[in-house]
mmCIF file of C-alpha atoms in Angstrom:
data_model
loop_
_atom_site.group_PDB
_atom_site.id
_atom_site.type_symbol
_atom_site.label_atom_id
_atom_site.label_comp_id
_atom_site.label_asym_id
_atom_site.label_seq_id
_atom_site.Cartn_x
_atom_site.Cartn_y
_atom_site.Cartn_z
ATOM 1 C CA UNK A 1033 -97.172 194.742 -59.754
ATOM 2 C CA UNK A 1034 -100.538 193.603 -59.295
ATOM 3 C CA UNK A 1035 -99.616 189.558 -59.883
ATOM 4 C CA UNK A 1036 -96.760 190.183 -57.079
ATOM 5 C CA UNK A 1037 -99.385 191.418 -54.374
ATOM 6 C CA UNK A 1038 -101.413 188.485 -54.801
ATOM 7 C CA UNK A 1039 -98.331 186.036 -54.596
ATOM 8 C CA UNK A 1040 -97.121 188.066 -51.109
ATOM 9 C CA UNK A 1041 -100.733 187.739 -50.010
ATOM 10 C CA UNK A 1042 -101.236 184.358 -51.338
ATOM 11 C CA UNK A 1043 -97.692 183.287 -49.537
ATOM 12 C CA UNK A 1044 -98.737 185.088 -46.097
ATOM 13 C CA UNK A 1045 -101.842 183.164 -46.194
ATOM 14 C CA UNK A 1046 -100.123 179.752 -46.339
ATOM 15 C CA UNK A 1047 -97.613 181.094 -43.817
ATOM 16 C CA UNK A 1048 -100.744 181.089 -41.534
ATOM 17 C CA UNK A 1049 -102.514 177.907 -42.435
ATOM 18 C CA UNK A 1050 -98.560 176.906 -41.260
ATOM 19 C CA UNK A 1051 -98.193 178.130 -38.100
ATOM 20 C CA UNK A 1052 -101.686 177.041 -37.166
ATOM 21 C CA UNK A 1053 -101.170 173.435 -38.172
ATOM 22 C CA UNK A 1054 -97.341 173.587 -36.114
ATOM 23 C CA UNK A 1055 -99.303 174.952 -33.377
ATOM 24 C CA UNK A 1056 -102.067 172.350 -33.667
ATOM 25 C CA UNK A 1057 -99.350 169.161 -33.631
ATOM 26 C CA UNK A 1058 -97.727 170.793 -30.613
ATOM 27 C CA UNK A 1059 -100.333 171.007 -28.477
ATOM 28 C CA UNK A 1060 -101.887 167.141 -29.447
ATOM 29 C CA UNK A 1061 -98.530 165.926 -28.862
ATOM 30 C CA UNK A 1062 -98.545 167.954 -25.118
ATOM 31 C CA UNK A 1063 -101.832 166.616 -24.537
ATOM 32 C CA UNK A 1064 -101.204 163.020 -26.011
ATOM 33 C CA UNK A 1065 -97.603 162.916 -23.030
ATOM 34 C CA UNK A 1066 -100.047 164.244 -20.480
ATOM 35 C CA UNK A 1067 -102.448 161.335 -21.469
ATOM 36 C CA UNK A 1068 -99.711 159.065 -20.429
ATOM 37 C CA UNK A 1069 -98.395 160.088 -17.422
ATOM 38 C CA UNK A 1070 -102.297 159.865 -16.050
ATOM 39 C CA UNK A 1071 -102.654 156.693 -17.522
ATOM 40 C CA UNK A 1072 -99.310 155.424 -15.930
ATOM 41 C CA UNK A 1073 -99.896 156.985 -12.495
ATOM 42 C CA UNK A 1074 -103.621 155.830 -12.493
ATOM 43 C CA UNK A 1075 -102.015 151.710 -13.590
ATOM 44 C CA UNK A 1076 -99.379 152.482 -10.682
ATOM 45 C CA UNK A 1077 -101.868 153.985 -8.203
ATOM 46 C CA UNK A 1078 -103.972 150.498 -8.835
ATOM 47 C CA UNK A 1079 -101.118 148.341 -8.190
ATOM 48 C CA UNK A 1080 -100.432 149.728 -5.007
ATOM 49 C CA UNK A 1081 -103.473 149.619 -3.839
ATOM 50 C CA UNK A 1082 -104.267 145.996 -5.339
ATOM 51 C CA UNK A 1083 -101.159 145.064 -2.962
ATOM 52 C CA UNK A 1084 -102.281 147.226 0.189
ATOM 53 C CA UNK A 1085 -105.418 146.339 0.220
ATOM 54 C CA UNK A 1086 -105.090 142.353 1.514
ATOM 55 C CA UNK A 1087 -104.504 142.101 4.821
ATOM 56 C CA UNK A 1088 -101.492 139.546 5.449
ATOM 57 C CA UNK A 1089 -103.152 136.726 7.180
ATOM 58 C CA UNK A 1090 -100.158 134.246 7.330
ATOM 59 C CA UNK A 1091 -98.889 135.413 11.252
ATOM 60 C CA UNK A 1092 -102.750 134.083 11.799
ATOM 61 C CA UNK A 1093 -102.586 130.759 10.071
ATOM 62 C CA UNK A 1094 -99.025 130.726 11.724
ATOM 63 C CA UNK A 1095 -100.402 131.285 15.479
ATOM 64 C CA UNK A 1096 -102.890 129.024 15.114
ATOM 65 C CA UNK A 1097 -101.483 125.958 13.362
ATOM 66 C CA UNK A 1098 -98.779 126.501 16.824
ATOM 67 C CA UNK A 1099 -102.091 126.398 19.246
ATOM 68 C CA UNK A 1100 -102.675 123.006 17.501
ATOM 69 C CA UNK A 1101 -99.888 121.194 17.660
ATOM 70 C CA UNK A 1102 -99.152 122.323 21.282
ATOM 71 C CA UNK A 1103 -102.549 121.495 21.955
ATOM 72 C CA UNK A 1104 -101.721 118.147 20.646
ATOM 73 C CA UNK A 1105 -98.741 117.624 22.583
ATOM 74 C CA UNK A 1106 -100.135 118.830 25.486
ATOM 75 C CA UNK A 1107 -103.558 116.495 25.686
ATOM 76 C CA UNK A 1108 -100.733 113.334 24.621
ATOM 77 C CA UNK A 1109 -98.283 114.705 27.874
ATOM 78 C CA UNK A 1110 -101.060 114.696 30.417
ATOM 79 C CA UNK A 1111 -102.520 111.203 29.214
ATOM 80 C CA UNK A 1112 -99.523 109.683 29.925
ATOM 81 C CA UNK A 1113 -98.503 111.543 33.481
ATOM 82 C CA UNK A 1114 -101.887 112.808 34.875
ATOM 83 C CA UNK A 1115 -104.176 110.205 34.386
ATOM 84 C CA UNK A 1116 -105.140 109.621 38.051
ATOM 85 C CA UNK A 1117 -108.597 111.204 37.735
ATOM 86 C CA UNK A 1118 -110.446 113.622 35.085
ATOM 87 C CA UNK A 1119 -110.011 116.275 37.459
ATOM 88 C CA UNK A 1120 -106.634 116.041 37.219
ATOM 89 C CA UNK A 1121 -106.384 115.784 33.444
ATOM 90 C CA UNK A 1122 -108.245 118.947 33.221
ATOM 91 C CA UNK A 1123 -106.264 120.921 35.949
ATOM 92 C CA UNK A 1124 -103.181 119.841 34.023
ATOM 93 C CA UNK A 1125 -104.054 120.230 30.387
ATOM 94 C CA UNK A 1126 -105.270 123.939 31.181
ATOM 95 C CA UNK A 1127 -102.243 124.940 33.071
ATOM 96 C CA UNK A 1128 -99.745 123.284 30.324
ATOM 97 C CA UNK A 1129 -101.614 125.585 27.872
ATOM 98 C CA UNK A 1130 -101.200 128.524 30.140
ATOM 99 C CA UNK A 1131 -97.022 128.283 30.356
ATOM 100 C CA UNK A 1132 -97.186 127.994 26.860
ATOM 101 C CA UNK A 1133 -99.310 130.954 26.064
ATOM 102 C CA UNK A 1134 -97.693 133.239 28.410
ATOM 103 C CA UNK A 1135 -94.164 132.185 25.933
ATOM 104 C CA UNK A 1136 -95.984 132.060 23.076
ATOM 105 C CA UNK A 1137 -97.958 135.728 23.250
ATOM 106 C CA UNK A 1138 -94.978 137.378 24.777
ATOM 107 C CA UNK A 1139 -93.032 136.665 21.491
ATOM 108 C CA UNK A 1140 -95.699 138.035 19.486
ATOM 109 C CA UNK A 1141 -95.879 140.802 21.512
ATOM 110 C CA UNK A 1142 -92.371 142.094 20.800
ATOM 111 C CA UNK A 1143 -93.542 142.707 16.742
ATOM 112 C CA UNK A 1144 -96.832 144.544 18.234
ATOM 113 C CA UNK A 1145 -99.049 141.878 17.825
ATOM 114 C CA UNK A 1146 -101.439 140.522 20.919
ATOM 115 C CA UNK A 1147 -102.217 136.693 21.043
ATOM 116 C CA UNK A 1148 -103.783 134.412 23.088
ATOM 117 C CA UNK A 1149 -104.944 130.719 23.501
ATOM 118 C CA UNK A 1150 -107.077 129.422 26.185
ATOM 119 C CA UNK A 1151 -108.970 125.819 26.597
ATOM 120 C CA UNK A 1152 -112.924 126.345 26.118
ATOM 121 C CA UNK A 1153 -113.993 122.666 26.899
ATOM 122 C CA UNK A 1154 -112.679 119.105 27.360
ATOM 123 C CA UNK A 1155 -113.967 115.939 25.865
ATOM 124 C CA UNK A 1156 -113.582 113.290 28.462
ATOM 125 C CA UNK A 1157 -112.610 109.435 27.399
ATOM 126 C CA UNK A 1158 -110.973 106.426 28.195
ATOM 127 C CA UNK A 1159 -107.599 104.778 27.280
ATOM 128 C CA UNK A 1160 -107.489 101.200 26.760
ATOM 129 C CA UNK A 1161 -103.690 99.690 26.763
ATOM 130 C CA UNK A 1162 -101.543 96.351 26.991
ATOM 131 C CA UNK A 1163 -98.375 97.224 27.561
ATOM 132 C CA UNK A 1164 -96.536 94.367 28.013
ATOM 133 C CA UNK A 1165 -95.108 93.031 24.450
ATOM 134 C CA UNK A 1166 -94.506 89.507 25.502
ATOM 135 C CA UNK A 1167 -98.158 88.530 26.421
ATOM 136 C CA UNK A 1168 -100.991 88.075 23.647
ATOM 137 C CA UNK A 1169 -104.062 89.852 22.779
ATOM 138 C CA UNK A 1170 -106.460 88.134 25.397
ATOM 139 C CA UNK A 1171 -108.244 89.803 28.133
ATOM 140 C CA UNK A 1172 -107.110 89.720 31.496
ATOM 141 C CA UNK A 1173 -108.223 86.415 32.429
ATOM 142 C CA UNK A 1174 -106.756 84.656 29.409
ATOM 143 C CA UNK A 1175 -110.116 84.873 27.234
ATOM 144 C CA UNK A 1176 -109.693 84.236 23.421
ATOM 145 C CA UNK A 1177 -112.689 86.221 22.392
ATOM 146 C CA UNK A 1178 -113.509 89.267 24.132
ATOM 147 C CA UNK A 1179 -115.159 92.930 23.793
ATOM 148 C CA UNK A 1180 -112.734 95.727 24.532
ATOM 149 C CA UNK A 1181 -115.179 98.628 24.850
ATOM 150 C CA UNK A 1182 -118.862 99.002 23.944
ATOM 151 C CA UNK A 1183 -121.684 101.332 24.858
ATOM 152 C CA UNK A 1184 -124.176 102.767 23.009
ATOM 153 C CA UNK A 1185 -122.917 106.078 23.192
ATOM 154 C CA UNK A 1186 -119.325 105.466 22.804
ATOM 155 C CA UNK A 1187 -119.048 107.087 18.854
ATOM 156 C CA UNK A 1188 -115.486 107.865 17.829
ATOM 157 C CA UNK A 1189 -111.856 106.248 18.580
ATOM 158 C CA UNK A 1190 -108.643 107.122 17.862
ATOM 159 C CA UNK A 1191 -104.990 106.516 18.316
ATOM 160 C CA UNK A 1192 -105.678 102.647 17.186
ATOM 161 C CA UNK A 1193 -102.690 100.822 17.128
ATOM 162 C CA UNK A 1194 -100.386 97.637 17.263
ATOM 163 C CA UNK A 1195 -97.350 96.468 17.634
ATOM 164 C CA UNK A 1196 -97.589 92.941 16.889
ATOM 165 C CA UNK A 1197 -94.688 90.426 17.460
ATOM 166 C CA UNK A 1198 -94.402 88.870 13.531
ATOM 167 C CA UNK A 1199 -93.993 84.973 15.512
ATOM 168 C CA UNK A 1200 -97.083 85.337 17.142
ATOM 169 C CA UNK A 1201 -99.226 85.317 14.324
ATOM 170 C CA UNK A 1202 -101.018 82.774 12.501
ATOM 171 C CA UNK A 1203 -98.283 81.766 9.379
ATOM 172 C CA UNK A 1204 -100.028 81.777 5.826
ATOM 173 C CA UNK A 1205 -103.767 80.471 7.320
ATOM 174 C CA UNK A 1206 -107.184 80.628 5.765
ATOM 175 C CA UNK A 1207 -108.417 83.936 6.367
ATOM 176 C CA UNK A 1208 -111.490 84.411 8.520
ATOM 177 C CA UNK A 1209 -112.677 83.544 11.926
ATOM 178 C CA UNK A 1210 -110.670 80.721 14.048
ATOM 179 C CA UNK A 1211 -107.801 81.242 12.047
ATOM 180 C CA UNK A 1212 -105.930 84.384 12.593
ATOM 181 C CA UNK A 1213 -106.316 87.858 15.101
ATOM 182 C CA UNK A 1214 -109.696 89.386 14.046
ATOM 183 C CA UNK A 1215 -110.662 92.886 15.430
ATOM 184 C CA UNK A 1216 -114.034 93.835 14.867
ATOM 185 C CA UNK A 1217 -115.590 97.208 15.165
ATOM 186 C CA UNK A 1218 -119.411 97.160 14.828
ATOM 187 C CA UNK A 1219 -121.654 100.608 14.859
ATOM 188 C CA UNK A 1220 -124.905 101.331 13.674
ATOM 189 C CA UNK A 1221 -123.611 101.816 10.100
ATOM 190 C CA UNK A 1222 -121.805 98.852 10.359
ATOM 191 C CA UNK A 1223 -118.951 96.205 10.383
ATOM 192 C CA UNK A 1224 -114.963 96.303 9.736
ATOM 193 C CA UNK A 1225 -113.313 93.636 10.456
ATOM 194 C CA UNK A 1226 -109.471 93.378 10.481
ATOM 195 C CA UNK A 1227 -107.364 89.724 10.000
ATOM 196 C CA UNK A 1228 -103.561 90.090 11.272
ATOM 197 C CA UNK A 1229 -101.492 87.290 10.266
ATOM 198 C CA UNK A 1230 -97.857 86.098 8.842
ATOM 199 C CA UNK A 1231 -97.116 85.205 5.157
ATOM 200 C CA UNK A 1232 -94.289 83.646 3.183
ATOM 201 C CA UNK A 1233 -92.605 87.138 2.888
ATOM 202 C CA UNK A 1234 -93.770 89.816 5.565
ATOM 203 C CA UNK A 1235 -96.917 89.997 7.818
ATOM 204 C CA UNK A 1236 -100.407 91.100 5.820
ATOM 205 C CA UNK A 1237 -103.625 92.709 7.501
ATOM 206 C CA UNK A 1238 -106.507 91.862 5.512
ATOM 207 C CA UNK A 1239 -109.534 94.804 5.700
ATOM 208 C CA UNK A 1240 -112.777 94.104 5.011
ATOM 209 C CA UNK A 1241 -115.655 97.170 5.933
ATOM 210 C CA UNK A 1242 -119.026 94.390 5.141
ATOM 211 C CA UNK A 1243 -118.424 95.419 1.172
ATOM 212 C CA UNK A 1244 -114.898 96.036 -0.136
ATOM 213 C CA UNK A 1245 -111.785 94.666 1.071
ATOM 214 C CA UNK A 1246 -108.187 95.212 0.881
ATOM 215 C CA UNK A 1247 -104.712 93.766 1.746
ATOM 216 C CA UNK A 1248 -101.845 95.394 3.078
ATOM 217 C CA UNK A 1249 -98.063 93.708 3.150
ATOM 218 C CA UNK A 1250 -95.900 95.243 6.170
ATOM 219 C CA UNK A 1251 -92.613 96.560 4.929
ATOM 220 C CA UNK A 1252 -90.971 95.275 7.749
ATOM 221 C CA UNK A 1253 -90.673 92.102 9.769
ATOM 222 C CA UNK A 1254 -90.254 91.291 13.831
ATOM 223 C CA UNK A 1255 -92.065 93.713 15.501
ATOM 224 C CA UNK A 1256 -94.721 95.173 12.885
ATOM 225 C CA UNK A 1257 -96.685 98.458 13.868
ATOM 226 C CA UNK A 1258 -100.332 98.944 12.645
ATOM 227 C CA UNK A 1259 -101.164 102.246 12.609
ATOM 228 C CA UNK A 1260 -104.804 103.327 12.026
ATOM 229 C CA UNK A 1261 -104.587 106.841 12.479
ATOM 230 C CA UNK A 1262 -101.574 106.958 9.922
ATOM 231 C CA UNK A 1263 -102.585 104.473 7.899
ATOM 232 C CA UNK A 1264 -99.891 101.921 7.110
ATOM 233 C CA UNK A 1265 -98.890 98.907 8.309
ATOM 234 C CA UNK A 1266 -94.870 98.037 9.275
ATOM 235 C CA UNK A 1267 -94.458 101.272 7.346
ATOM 236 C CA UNK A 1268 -96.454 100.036 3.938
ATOM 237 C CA UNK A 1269 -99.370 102.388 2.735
ATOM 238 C CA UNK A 1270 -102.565 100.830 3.712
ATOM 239 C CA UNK A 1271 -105.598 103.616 3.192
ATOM 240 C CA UNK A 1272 -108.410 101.176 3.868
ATOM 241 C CA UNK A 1273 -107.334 100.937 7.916
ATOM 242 C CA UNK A 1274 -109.699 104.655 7.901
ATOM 243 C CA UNK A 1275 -112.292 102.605 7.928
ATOM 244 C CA UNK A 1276 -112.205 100.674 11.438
ATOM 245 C CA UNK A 1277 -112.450 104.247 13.135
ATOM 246 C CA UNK A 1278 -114.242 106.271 10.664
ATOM 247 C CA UNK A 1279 -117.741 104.694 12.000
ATOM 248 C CA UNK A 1280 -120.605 105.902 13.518
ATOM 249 C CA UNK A 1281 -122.423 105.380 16.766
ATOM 250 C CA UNK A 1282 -123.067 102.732 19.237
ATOM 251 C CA UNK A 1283 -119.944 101.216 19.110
ATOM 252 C CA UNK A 1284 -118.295 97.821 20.115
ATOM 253 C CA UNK A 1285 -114.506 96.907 20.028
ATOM 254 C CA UNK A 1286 -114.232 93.038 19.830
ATOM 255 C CA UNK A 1287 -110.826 90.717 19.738
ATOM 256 C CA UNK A 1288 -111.297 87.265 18.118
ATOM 257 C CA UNK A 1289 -108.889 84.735 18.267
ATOM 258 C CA UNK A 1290 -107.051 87.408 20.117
ATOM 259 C CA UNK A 1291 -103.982 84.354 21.303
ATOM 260 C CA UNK A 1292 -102.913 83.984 17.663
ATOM 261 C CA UNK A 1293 -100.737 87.698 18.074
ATOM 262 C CA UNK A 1294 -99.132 89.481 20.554
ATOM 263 C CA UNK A 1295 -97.650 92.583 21.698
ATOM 264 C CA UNK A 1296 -98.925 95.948 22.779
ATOM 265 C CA UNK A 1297 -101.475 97.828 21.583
ATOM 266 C CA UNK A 1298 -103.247 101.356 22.503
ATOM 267 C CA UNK A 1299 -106.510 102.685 21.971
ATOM 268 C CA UNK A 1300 -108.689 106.417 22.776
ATOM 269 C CA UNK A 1301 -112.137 106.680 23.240
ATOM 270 C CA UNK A 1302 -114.604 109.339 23.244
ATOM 271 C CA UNK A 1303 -116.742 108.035 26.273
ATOM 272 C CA UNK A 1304 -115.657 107.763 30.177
ATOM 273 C CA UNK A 1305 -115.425 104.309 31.607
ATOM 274 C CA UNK A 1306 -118.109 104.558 33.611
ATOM 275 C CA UNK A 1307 -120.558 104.631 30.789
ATOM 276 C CA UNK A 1308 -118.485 101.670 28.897
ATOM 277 C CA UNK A 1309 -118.887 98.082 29.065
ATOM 278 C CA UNK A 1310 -115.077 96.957 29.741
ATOM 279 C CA UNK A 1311 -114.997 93.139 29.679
ATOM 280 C CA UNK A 1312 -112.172 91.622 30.189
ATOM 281 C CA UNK A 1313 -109.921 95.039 30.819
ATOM 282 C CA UNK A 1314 -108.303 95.599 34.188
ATOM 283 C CA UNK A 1315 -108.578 99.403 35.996
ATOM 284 C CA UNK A 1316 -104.674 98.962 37.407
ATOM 285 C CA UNK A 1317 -101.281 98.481 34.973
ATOM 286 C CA UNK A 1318 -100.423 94.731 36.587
ATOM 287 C CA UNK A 1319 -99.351 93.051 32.584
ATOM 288 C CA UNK A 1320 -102.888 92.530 31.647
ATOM 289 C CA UNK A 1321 -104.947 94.900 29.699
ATOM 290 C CA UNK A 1322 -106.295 97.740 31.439
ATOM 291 C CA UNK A 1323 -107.677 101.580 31.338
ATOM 292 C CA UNK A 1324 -107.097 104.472 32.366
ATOM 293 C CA UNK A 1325 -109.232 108.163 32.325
ATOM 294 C CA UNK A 1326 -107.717 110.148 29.420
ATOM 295 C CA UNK A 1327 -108.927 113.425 27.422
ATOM 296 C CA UNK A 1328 -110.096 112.624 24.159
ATOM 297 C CA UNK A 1329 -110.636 116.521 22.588
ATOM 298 C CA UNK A 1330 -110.467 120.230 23.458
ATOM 299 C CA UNK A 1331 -111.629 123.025 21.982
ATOM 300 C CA UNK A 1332 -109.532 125.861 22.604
ATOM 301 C CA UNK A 1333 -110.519 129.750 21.837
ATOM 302 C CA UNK A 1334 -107.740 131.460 19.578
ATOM 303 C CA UNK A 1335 -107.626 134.633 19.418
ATOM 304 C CA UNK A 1336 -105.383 137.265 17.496
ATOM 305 C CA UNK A 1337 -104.968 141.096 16.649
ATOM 306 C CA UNK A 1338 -103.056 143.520 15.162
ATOM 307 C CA UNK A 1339 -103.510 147.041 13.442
ATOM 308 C CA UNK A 1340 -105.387 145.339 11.064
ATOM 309 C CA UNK A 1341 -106.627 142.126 11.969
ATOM 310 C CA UNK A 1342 -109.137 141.200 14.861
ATOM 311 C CA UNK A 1343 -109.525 137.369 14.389
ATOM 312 C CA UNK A 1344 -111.421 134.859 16.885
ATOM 313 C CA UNK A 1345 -112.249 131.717 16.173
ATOM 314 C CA UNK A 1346 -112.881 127.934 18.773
ATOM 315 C CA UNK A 1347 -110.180 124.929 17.025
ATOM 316 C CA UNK A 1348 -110.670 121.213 18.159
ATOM 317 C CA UNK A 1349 -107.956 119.883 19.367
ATOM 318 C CA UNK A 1350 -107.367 115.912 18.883
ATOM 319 C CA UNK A 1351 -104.450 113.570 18.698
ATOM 320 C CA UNK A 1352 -104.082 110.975 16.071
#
């Protein structure tokens, strides 16, 4: 009787030992599924904030990339129709921008968003033009070599270009001066010089900025368009035409040999013609070349705001 006792006692122990250990696994496993579900909710709870947290700029970028370009347009629209006086050019280029805000905030308005664009400033300049493509490059009384512009404060230009007639220029000559169209642009930090002739295939420019030159082959023959601001010539690639308006100050725009092309050409620069030295550049449209006022830049104030964003910021404004 006495070995049975201690077996029952023995077996109750171990039945104890049992049920603690059962009890034990159950409540690590509870705690290890709690353990998850935190460490779930805390990785989804971080997501969402991750994505809540950046403000979506993109109706912004998308405003103000739309001020631009009808900024652009605009200054290119009142060149060309309201060029009588700078007053004028002003008056015109600030009410075009008004029609087109009042359009342009009024459909931003209908998602809740308020929007505006308004011109801070003008840059005044001067346009310099032939227009006529059957008469060559000379100034208006037939001179061969001639400055277009200069002044010592005239420092940037833009919206170079030409649209030379291919059997006007100089066929497969020596390059360099007396031989083919030259136009020169000095500045204080420098000399480019650009040769425009024809070749055996299709009419070449020929860059040279007083270190490193290049040559560029039109794509196209007949009428051949040089376009600085765009770089290419008759719709070729041609990188190194940067260089005759990315100069400094003081400025000068001479032609050489300016009756070996012709056509029309078109020029913008950053100082009034009061202050420039014109030589050889009429003040009325009559064939020759001549100039007109013009707006070079604007800065215009943007500004933009939602629930969450409150963004105001000056762009410049400037054709190519």
């Amino acid at each position: 009787m006495a070995d049975v006792s201690r077996f029952v006692r023995r077996l109750g122990g171990d039945t104890d030992r049992g049920q603690l250990l059962l009890v034990g696994a159950l409540a690590l496993a509870v705690l290890f599924v709690a353990l998850a579900l935190l460490l779930n909710t805390a990785i989804y709870t971080g997501n969402l904030a991750t994505r809540d947290a950046g403000v979506d700029a993109a109706p912004v970028i998308e405003y103000t990339a739309e001020s631009r370009t009808a900024g652009v347009e605009a200054i290119r629209s009142v060149n060309d129709r309201n060029n009588s006086d700078l007053t004028n050019l002003s008056t015109a280029l600030r009410s075009t921008i008004t029609r087109w805000d009042e359009q342009a905030s009024h459909h931003r308005a209908v998602g809740g968003d308020l929007a505006a664009v308004e011109v801070a400033s003008v840059t005044n300049g001067t346009r310099i033009q032939q227009d006529d493509d059957s008469r060559d490059f000379t100034n208006e009384t037939g001179g061969e070599d001639w400055t277009v512009a200069a002044d010592s404060d005239l420092s940037a230009i833009r919206s170079l270009r030409f649209a030379v007639e291919e059997s006007t220029l100089a066929y497969n000559p020596t390059i360099g001066p007396d031989e083919v169209f030259t136009v020169e642009i000095d500045s204080d930090t420098g000399t480019t010089t650009l040769y425009v002739y024809d070749t055996d295939d299709e009419p070449e420019v020929h860059v040279n900025d007083g270190g490193d030159t290049e040559t560029c082959q039109s794509d196209t023959a007949g009428t051949v368009v040089i376009d600085v601001p765009n770089e290419s010539v008759g719709g070729a690639s041609c990188p190194a035409l940067s260089n005759l308006t990315d100069v400094g100050g003081d400025i000068s725009v001479d032609f050489r040999d300016s009756h070996r092309a012709g056509g029309t050409y078109s020029m913008v620069l950053d100082e009034q013609q009061s202050g420039l030295s014109t030589l050889g550049v009429d003040d009325l449209d009559g064939g020759t070349p001549y100039w007109t006022d013009a707006i070079y830049s604007a800065q215009f104030n943007v500004t933009y705001r939602t629930e969450d964003i409150d963004y105001a910021a000056g762009i410049e404004v400037r054709p190519e």
